[in-house]
Coordinates of C-alpha atoms in Angstrom, one line a residue:
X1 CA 18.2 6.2 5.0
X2 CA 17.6 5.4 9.0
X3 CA 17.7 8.1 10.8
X4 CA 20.6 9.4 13.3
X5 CA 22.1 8.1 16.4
X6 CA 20.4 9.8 18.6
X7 CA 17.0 8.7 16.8
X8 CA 18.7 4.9 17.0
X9 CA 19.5 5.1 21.1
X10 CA 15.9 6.1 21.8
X11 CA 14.1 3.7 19.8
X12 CA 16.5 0.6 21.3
X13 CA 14.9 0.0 24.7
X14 CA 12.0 0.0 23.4
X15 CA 12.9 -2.0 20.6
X16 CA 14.7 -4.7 22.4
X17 CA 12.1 -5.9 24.6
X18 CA 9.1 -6.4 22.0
X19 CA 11.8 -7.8 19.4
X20 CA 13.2 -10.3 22.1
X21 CA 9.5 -11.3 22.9
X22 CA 8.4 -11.6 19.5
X23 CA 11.2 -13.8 18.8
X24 CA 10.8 -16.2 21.8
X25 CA 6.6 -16.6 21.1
X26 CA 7.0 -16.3 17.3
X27 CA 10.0 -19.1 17.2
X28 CA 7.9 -21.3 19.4
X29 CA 5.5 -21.4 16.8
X30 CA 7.7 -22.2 14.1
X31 CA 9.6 -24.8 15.9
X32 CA 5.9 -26.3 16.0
X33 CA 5.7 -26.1 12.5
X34 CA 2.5 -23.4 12.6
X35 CA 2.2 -20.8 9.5
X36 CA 1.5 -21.5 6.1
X37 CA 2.2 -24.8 5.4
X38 CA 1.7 -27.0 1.7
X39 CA 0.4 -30.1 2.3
X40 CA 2.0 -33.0 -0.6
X41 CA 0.4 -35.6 -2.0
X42 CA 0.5 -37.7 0.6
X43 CA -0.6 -35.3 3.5
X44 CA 3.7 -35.1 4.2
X45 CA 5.4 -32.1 5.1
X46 CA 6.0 -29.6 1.9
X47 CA 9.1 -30.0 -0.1
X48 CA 11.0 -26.9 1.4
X49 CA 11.2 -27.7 5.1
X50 CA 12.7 -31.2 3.7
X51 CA 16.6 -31.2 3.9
X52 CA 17.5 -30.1 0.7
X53 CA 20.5 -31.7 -1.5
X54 CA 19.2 -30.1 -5.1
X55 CA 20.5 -26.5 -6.6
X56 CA 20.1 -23.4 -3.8
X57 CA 20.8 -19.8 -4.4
X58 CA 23.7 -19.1 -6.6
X59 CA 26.0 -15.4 -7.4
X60 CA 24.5 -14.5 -10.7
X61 CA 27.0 -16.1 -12.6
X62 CA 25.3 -19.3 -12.1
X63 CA 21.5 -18.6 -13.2
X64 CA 21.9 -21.3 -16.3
X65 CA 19.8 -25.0 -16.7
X66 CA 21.1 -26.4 -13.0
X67 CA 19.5 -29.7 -11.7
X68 CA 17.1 -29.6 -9.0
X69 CA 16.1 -32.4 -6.5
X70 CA 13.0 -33.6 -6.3
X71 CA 11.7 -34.0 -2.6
X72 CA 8.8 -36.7 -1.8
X73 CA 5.6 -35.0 -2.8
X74 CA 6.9 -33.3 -5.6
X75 CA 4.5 -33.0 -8.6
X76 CA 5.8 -32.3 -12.0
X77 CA 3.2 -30.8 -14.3
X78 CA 1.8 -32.9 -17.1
X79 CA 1.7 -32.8 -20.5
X80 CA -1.8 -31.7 -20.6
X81 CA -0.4 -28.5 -19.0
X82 CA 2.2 -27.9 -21.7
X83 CA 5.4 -29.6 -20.5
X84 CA 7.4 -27.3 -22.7
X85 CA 6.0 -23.9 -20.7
X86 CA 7.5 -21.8 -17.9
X87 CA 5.4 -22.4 -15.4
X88 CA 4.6 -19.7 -12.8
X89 CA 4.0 -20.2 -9.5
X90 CA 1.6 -18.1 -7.1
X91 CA 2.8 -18.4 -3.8
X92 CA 0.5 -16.2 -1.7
X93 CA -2.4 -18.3 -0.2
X94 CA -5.7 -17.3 -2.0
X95 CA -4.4 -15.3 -5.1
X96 CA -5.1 -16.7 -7.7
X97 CA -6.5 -15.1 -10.8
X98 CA -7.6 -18.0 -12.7
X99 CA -11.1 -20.1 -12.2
X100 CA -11.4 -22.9 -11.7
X101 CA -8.6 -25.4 -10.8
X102 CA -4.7 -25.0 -9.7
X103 CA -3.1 -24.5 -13.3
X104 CA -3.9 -22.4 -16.5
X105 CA -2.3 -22.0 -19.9
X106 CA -1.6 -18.3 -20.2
X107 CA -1.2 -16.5 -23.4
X108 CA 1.1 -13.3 -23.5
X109 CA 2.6 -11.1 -26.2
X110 CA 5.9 -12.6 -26.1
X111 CA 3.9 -16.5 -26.0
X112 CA 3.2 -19.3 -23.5
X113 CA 3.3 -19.7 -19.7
X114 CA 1.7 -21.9 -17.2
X115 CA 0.4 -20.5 -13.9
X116 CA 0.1 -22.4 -11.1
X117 CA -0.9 -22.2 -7.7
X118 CA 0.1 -25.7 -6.8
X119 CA 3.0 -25.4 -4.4
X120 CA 4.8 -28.9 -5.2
X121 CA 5.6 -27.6 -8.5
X122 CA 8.3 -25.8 -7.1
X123 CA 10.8 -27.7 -7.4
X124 CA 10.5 -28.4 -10.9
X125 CA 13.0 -27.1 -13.3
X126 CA 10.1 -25.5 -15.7
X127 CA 9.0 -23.5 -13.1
X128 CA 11.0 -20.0 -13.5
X129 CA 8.7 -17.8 -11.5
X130 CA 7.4 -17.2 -7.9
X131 CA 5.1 -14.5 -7.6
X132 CA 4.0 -13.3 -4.5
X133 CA 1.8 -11.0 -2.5
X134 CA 2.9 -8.1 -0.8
X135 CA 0.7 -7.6 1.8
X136 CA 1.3 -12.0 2.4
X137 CA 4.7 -12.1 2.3
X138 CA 6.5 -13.6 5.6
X139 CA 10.4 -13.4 5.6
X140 CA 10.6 -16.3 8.0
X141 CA 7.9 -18.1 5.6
X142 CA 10.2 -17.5 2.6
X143 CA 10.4 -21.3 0.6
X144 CA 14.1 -21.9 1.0
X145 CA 16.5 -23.0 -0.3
X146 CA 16.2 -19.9 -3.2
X147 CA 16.6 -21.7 -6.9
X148 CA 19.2 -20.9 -8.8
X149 CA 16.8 -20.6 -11.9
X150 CA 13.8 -19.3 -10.6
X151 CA 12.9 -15.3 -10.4
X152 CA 10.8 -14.1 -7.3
X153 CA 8.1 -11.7 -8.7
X154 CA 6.2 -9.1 -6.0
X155 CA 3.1 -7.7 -6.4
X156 CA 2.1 -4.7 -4.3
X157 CA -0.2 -2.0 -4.2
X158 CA -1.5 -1.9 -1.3
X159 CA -0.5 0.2 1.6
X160 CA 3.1 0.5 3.0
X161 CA 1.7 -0.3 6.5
X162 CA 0.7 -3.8 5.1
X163 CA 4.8 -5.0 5.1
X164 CA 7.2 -2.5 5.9
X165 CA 10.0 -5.2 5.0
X166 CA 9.5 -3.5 1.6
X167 CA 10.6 -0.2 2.2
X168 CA 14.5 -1.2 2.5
X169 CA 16.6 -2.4 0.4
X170 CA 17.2 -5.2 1.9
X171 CA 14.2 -6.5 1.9
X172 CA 12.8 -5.8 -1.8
X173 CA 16.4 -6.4 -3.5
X174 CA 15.3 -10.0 -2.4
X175 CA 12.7 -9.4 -6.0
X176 CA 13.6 -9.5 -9.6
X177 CA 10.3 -7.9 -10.6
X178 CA 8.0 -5.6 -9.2
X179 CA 4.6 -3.9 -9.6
X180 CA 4.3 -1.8 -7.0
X181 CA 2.4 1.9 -6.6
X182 CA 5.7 3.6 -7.4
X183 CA 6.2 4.5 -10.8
X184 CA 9.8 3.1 -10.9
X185 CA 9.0 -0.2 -10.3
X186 CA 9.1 -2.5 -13.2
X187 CA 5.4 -2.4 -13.9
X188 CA 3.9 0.3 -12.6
X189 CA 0.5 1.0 -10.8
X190 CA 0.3 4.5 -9.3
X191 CA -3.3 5.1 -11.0
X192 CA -4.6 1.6 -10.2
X193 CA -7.6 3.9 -8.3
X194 CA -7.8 6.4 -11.1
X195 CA -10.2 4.9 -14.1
X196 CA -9.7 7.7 -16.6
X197 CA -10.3 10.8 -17.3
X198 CA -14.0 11.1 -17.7
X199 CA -14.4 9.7 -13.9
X200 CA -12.3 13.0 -13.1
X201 CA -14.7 15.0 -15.5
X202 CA -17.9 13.9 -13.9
X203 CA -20.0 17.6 -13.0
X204 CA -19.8 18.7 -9.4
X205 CA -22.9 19.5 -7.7
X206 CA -24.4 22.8 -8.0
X207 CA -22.8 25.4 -5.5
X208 CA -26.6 26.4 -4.3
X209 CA -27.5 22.6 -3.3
X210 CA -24.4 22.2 -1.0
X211 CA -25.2 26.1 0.6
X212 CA -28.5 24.1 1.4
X213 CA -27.1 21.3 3.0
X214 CA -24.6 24.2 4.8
X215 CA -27.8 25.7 6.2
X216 CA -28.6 22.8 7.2
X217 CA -25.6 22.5 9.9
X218 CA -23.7 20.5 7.7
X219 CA -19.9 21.4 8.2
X220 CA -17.8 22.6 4.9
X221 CA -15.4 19.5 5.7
X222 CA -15.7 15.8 5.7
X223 CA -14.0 13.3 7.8
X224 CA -14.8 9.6 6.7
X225 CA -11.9 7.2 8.1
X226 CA -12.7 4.0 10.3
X227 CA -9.2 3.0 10.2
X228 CA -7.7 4.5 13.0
X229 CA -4.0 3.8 14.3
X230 CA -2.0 4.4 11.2
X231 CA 1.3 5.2 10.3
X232 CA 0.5 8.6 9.1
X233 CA -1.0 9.3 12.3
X234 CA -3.9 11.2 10.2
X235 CA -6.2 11.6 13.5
X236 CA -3.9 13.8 15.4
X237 CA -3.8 16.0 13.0
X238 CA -7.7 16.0 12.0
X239 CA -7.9 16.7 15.8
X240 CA -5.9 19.6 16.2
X241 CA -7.8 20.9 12.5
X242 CA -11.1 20.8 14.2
X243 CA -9.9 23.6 16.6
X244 CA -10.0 26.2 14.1
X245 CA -12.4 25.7 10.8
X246 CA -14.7 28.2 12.3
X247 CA -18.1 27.8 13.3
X248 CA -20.7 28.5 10.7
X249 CA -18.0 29.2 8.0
X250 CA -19.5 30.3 4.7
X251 CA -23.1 29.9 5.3
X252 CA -25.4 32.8 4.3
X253 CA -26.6 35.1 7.2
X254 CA -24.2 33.1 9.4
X255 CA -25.0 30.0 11.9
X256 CA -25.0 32.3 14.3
X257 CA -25.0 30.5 18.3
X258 CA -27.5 27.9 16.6
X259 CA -24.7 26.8 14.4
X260 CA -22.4 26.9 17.6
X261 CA -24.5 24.4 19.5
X262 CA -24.6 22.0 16.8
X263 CA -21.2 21.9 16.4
X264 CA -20.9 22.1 20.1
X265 CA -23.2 18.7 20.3
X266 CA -20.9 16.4 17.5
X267 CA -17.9 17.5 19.3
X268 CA -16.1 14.2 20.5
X269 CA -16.0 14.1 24.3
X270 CA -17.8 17.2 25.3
X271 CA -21.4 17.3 26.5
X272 CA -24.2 19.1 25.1
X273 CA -25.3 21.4 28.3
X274 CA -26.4 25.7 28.4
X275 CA -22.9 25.9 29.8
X276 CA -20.4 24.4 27.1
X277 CA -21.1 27.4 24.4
X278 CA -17.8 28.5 24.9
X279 CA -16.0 25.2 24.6
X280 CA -17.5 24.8 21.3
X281 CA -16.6 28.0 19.7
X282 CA -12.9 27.1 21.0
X283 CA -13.1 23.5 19.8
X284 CA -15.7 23.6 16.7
X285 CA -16.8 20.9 15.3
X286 CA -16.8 21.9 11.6
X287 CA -15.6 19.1 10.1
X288 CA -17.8 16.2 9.9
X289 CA -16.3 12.6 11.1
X290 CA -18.2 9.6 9.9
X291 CA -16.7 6.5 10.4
X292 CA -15.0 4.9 13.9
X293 CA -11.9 7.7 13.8
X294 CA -13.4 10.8 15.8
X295 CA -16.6 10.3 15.1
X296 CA -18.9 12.9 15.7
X297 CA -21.7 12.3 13.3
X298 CA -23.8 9.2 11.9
X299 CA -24.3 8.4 8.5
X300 CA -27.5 8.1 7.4
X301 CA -28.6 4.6 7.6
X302 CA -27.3 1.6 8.4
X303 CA -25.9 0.3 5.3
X304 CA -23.7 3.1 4.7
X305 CA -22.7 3.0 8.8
X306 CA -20.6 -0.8 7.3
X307 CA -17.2 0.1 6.9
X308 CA -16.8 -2.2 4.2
X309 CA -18.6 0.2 2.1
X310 CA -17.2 3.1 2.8
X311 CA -14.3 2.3 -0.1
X312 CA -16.2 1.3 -2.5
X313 CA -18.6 3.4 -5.5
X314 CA -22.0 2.9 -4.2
X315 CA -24.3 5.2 -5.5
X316 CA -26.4 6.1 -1.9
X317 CA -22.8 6.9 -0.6
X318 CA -21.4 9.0 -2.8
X319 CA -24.8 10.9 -3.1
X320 CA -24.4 11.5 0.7
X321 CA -20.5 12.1 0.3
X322 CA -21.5 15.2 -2.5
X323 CA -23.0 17.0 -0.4
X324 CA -19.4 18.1 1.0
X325 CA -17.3 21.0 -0.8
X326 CA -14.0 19.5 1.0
X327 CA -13.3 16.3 1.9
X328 CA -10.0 15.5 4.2
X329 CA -8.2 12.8 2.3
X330 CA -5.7 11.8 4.1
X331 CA -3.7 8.7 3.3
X332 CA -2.6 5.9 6.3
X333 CA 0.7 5.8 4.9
X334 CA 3.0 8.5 3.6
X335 CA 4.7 7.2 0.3
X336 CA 5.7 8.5 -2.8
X337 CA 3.0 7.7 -5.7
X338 CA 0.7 5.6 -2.8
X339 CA -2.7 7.2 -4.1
X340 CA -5.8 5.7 -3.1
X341 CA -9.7 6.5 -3.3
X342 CA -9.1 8.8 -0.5
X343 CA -7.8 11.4 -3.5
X344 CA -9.6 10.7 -6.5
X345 CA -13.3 9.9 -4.9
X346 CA -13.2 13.6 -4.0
X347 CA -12.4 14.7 -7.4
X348 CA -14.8 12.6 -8.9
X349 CA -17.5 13.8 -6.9
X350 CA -16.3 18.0 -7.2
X351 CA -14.6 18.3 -4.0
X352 CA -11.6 19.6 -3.1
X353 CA -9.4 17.3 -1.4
X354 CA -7.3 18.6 1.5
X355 CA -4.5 15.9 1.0
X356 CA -1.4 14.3 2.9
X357 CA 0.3 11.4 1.2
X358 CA 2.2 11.0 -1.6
X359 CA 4.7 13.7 -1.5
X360 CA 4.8 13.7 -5.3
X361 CA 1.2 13.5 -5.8
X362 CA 1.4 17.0 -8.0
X363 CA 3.1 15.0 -10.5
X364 CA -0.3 13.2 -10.8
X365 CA -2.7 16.0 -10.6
X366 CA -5.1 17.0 -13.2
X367 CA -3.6 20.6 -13.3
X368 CA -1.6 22.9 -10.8
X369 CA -4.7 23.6 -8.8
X370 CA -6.7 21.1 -8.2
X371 CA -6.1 20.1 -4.6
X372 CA -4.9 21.5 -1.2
X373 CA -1.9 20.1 0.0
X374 CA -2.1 19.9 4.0
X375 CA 1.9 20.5 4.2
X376 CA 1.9 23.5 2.1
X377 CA 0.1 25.2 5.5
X378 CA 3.0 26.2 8.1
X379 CA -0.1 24.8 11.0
X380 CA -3.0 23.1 10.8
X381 CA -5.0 26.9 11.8
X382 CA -3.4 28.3 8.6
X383 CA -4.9 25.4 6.8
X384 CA -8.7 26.2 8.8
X385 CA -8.0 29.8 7.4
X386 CA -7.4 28.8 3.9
X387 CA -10.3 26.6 3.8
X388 CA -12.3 29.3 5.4
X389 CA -11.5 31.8 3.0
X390 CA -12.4 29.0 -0.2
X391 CA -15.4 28.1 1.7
X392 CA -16.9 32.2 1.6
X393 CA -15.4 32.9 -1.9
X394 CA -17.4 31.1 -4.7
X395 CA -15.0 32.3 -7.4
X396 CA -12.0 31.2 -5.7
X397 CA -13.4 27.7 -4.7
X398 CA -14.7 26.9 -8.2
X399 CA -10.7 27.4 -9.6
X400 CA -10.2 24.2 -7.8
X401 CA -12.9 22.3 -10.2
X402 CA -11.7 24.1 -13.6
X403 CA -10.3 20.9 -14.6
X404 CA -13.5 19.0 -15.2
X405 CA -14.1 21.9 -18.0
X406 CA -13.5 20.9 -21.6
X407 CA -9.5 21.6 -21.8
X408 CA -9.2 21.3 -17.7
X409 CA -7.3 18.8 -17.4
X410 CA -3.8 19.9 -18.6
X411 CA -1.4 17.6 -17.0
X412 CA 0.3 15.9 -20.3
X413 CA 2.1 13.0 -17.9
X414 CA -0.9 12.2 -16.6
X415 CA -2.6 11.8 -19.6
X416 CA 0.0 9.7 -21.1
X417 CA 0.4 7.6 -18.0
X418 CA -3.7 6.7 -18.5
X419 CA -3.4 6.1 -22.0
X420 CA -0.5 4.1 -22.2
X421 CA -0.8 1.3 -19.6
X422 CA -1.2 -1.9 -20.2
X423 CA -4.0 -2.4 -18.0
X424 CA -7.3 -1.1 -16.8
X425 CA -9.5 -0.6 -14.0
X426 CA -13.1 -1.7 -14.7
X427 CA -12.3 -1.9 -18.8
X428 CA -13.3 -4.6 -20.8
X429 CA -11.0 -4.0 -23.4
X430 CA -7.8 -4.1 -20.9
X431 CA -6.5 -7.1 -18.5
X432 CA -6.7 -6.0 -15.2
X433 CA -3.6 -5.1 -13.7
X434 CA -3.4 -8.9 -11.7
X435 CA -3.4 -10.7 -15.5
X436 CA -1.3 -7.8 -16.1
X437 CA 1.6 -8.4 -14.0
X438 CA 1.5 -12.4 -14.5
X439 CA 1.8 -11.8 -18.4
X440 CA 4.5 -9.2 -17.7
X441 CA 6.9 -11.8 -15.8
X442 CA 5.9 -14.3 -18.5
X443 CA 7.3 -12.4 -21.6
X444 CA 10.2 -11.8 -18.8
X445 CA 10.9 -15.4 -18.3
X446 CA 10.6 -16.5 -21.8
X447 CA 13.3 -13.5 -23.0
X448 CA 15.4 -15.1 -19.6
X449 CA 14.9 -18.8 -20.9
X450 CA 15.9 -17.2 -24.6
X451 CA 19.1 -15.6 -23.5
X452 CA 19.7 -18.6 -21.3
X453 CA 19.8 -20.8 -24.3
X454 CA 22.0 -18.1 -26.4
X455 CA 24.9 -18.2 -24.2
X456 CA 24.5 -22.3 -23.2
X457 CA 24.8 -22.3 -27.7
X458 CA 27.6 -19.6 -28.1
X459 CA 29.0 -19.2 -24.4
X460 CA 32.3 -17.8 -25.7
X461 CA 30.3 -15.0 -27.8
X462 CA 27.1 -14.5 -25.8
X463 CA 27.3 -13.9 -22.1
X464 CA 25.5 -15.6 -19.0
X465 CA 22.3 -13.0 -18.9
X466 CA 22.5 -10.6 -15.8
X467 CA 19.8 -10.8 -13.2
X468 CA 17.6 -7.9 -13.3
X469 CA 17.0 -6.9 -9.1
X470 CA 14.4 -4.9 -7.9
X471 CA 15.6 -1.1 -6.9
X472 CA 14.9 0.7 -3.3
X473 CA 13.0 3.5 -5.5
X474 CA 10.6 0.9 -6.4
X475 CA 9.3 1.3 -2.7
X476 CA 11.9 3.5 -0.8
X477 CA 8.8 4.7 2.1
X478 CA 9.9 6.6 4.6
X479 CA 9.9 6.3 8.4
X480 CA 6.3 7.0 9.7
X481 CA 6.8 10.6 11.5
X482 CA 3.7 12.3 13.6
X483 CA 0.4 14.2 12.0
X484 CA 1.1 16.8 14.7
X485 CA 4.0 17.8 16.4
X486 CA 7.2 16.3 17.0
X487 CA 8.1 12.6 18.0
X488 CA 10.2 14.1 21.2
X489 CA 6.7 15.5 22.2
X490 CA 4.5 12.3 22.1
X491 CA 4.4 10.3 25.5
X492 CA 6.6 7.3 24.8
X493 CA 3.5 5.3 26.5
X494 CA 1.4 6.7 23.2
X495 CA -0.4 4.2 20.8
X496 CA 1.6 5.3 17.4
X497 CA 5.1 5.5 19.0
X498 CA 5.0 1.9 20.4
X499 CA 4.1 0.5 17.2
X500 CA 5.2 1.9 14.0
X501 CA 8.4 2.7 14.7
X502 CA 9.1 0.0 16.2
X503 CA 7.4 -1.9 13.2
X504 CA 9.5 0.4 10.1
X505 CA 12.8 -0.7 11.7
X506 CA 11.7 -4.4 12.5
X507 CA 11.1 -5.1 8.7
X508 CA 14.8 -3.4 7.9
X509 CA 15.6 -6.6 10.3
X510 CA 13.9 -9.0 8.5
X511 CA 15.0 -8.2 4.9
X512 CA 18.6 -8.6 6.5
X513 CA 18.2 -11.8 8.2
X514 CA 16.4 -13.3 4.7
X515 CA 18.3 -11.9 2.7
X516 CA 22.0 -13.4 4.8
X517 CA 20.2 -16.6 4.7
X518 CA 19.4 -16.8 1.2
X519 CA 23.5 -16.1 0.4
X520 CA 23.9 -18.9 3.2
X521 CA 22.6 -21.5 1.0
X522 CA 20.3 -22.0 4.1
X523 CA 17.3 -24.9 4.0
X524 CA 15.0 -24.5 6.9
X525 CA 12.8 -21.4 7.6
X526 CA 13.7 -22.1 11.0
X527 CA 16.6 -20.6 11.4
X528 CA 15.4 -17.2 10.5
X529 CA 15.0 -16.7 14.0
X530 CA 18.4 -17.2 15.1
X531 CA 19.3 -14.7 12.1
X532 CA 17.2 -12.0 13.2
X533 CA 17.8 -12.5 16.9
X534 CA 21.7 -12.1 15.9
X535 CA 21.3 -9.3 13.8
X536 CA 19.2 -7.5 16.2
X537 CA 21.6 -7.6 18.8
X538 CA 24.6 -6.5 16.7
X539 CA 22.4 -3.5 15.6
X540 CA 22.2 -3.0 19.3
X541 CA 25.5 -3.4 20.6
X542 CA 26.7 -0.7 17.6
X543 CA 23.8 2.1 19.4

């Protein structure tokens, strides 16, 4: 739910003038026709911004066989393509999961679809299915008029940050299907990072080779993010953390003032001099940053420095990664069931994550003590002397990695959520969850077009088939709140304030104006400017 009145009356000013300006610049360019635009057959404009006299978006009781205009341009599939198909239609730019060409013949457990990514089918009547992209999707680039007869099929799991239109209902009620990282949605892909069990089981270095790499003047805690301004506001947090993992914690013999200086040296912003050893016992730099996000250390070569691969499995990186007993993984959006590498890559190499994210991510985990949850820890210094305490107790430390022992892992959803998807990550015996999804709305829209032509047969006994919408829980992300401290005490000039606030309630904005121009029958993307701009200021004049 949005938050109170109070929270309301201070975001507006800040609100209003960004909004306002986005909507003069961003209705300029639509006015000149910039955005994503199909190109027909004849280089023309594409179908939807044509005035539109065919079927538009009808109440439910409506979704039978309804005629559809054909604008200039349109291209009706052939009957090389199976003209008796469904034919789904990719709308996103550049998702496509087929090779080569713009249509495939897909074969699912239920039978036959065609996918497509050739816009100027959309018009036609055998095309039952949009699916789009998440991260892509534009409400004022929405193809209008909606079909009558057609779903609209999303696809994300990426990071909330990526559309926050999706996290109201508003906005993704304007979907029939979902696969999204929440378990409710309709085909679900919380563990798309997660490969199976054994990459969970894989042995953890030996205890003595990371005491080595302690010795060393390694820090207990890692710190490998280039991506900085985020939602979850992970930075200010990892900042106030480095204030308190203490100096030469857990090495043998102590660091003693050597280990001080070191620390002293990666600290961000402070100077190397005789006369900083003080500052650096206060401010320690015990955890490790790699990356561009309070950087205080270098990774080893070059290669590894290339933020590209710091998400991926490369052997040379996770090698280095290893060498770490507890890696901060902290997620750039907070969500429930939005898990990425962030958690499991730890795992898999035997460290302990110290995690913020998904509030539900115990539902997920191996066994009840696998990972440190930062918000269990009443402050980030309660959290230094936790990790403190694991770092110079073996035996306590090593509880955290029982489950990659035979038996460990224990968590019976979690095994039945692994071995009863429908897809796979890196499997050659399972679809990937992209093919996934597209069979998933095919066997949906052949069981529509079944039902469709029951009730057309036997109206009076078989009733028009009901619509099946997407739910809030299929998304439902919160409003981004600080890593540290409280909103009231962040400068209202600060980075994070300005922009995801603002940015959460925008999208509420946005799934409203769509979604009143969808039940307006409306034709021309256009006009979801003047939507939003009057919405906008009625949510204003209400403050």
């Amino acid at each position: 739910m949005r938050g109170g009145l109070a929270a309301r009356v201070e975001m507006a000013a800040g609100r209003t003038g960004s909004v306002l300006a986005a909507l003069g610049v961003l209705s300029v360019c639509a006015a000149n026709g910039s955005g994503l635009v199909a190109e027909g057959a004849t280089g023309g404009e594409a179908e939807w911004g044509e005035p539109w006299d065919g079927a538009v978006f009808r109440p439910p009781s409506a979704l039978g066989a309804v005629g559809v205009a054909r604008s200039p341009g349109t291209q009706r599939l052939g009957r090389e393509e199976a003209v008796d198909l469904p034919v789904l239609l990719w709308w996103s730019p550049g998702l496509f999961p087929h090779f080569p060409g713009d249509s495939e013949r897909i074969e699912c457990a239920r039978g036959a679809c065609v996918a497509s990514r050739d816009r100027r089918v959309r018009g036609d009547l055998r095309t039952r299915a949009l699916l789009f992209y998440g991260t892509d999707f534009r409400a004022a680039e929405a193809p209008l008029p909606r079909l009558a007869h057609q779903s609209w099929a999303l696809l994300h799991e990426e990071s909330p940050l990526n559309n926050f239109l999706l996290s109201h209902g508003p906005g993704i009620r304007l979907f029939n299907l979902t696969a999204t990282f929440s378990r409710h949605s309709d085909y679900p892909l919380p563990l798309q990072w997660l490969p199976g069990t054994a990459y969970l089981r894989r042995p953890a270095p030996p205890l003595q080779e990371r005491a080595e790499w302690r010795r060393r003047g390694y820090a207990p805690l890692l710190y490998l993010q280039s991506h900085c301004d985020v939602p979850a506001d992970r930075d200010r947090y990892v900042r106030e953390l480095m204030r308190y993992i203490p100096v030469g914690a857990g090495v043998a013999g102590g660091a003693g003032t050597g280990g001080a200086r070191r620390a002293e040296a990666r600290t961000p912003g402070v100077q190397a001099t005789c006369c900083t050893l003080l500052t650096a016992v206060l401010y320690p730099a015990q955890v490790d940053s790699y990356g561009k996000c309070l950087q205080n250390r270098e990774l080893p070569t070059p290669r590894l420095q290339d933020t590209a691969t710091a998400t991926t499995e490369d052997p040379e990186l996770l090698t280095f990664l290893s060498r770490y007993k507890f890696h901060l993984a902290l997620e750039n959006a907070i969500c429930d069931d939005y898990m990425t590498e962030k958690l499991w890559r730890p795992m898999h190499l035997g460290a302990v994550p110290v995690y913020r994210g998904s509030p539900s991510v115990r539902d997920w985990m191996p066994n009840n003590h696998s990972i440190i949850l930062i918000d269990d820890f009443e402050s980030p210094q309660k959290l230094a002397e936790f990790i403190d305490f694991l770092d110079k107790n073996d035996e306590e430390y090593m509880k955290y990695l029982a489950y990659k022992q035979p038996g460990g892992i224990t968590n019976q959803f979690l095994l039945d959520s692994l071995k009863h998807r429908e897809w796979g990550v890196n499997d050659p015996l399972l679809p990937n969850y992209l093919s996934g999804f597209e069979c998933f709305v095919c066997d949906h829209e052949l069981a529509r077009l079944d039902a469709e032509r029951a009730h057309a047969a036997s109206p009076g006994d078989v009733p028009v088939p009901e619509p099946h919408i997407a739910q809030p829980s299929h998304m439902d992300c919160p409003m981004p709140t600080p890593g540290f401290g409280s909103v009231e005490a962040i400068p209202e000039n600060d980075r994070w304030k300005e922009m995801w606030l603002q940015d959460y309630w925008q999208g509420l904005d946005q799934g409203e104006a769509l979604t009143a121009m969808i039940h307006n029958n409306e034709t021309q993307q256009k006009k979801f400017w003047d939507y939003l701009y009057e919405i906008f200021m009625k949510r204003n004049q209400n403050l």
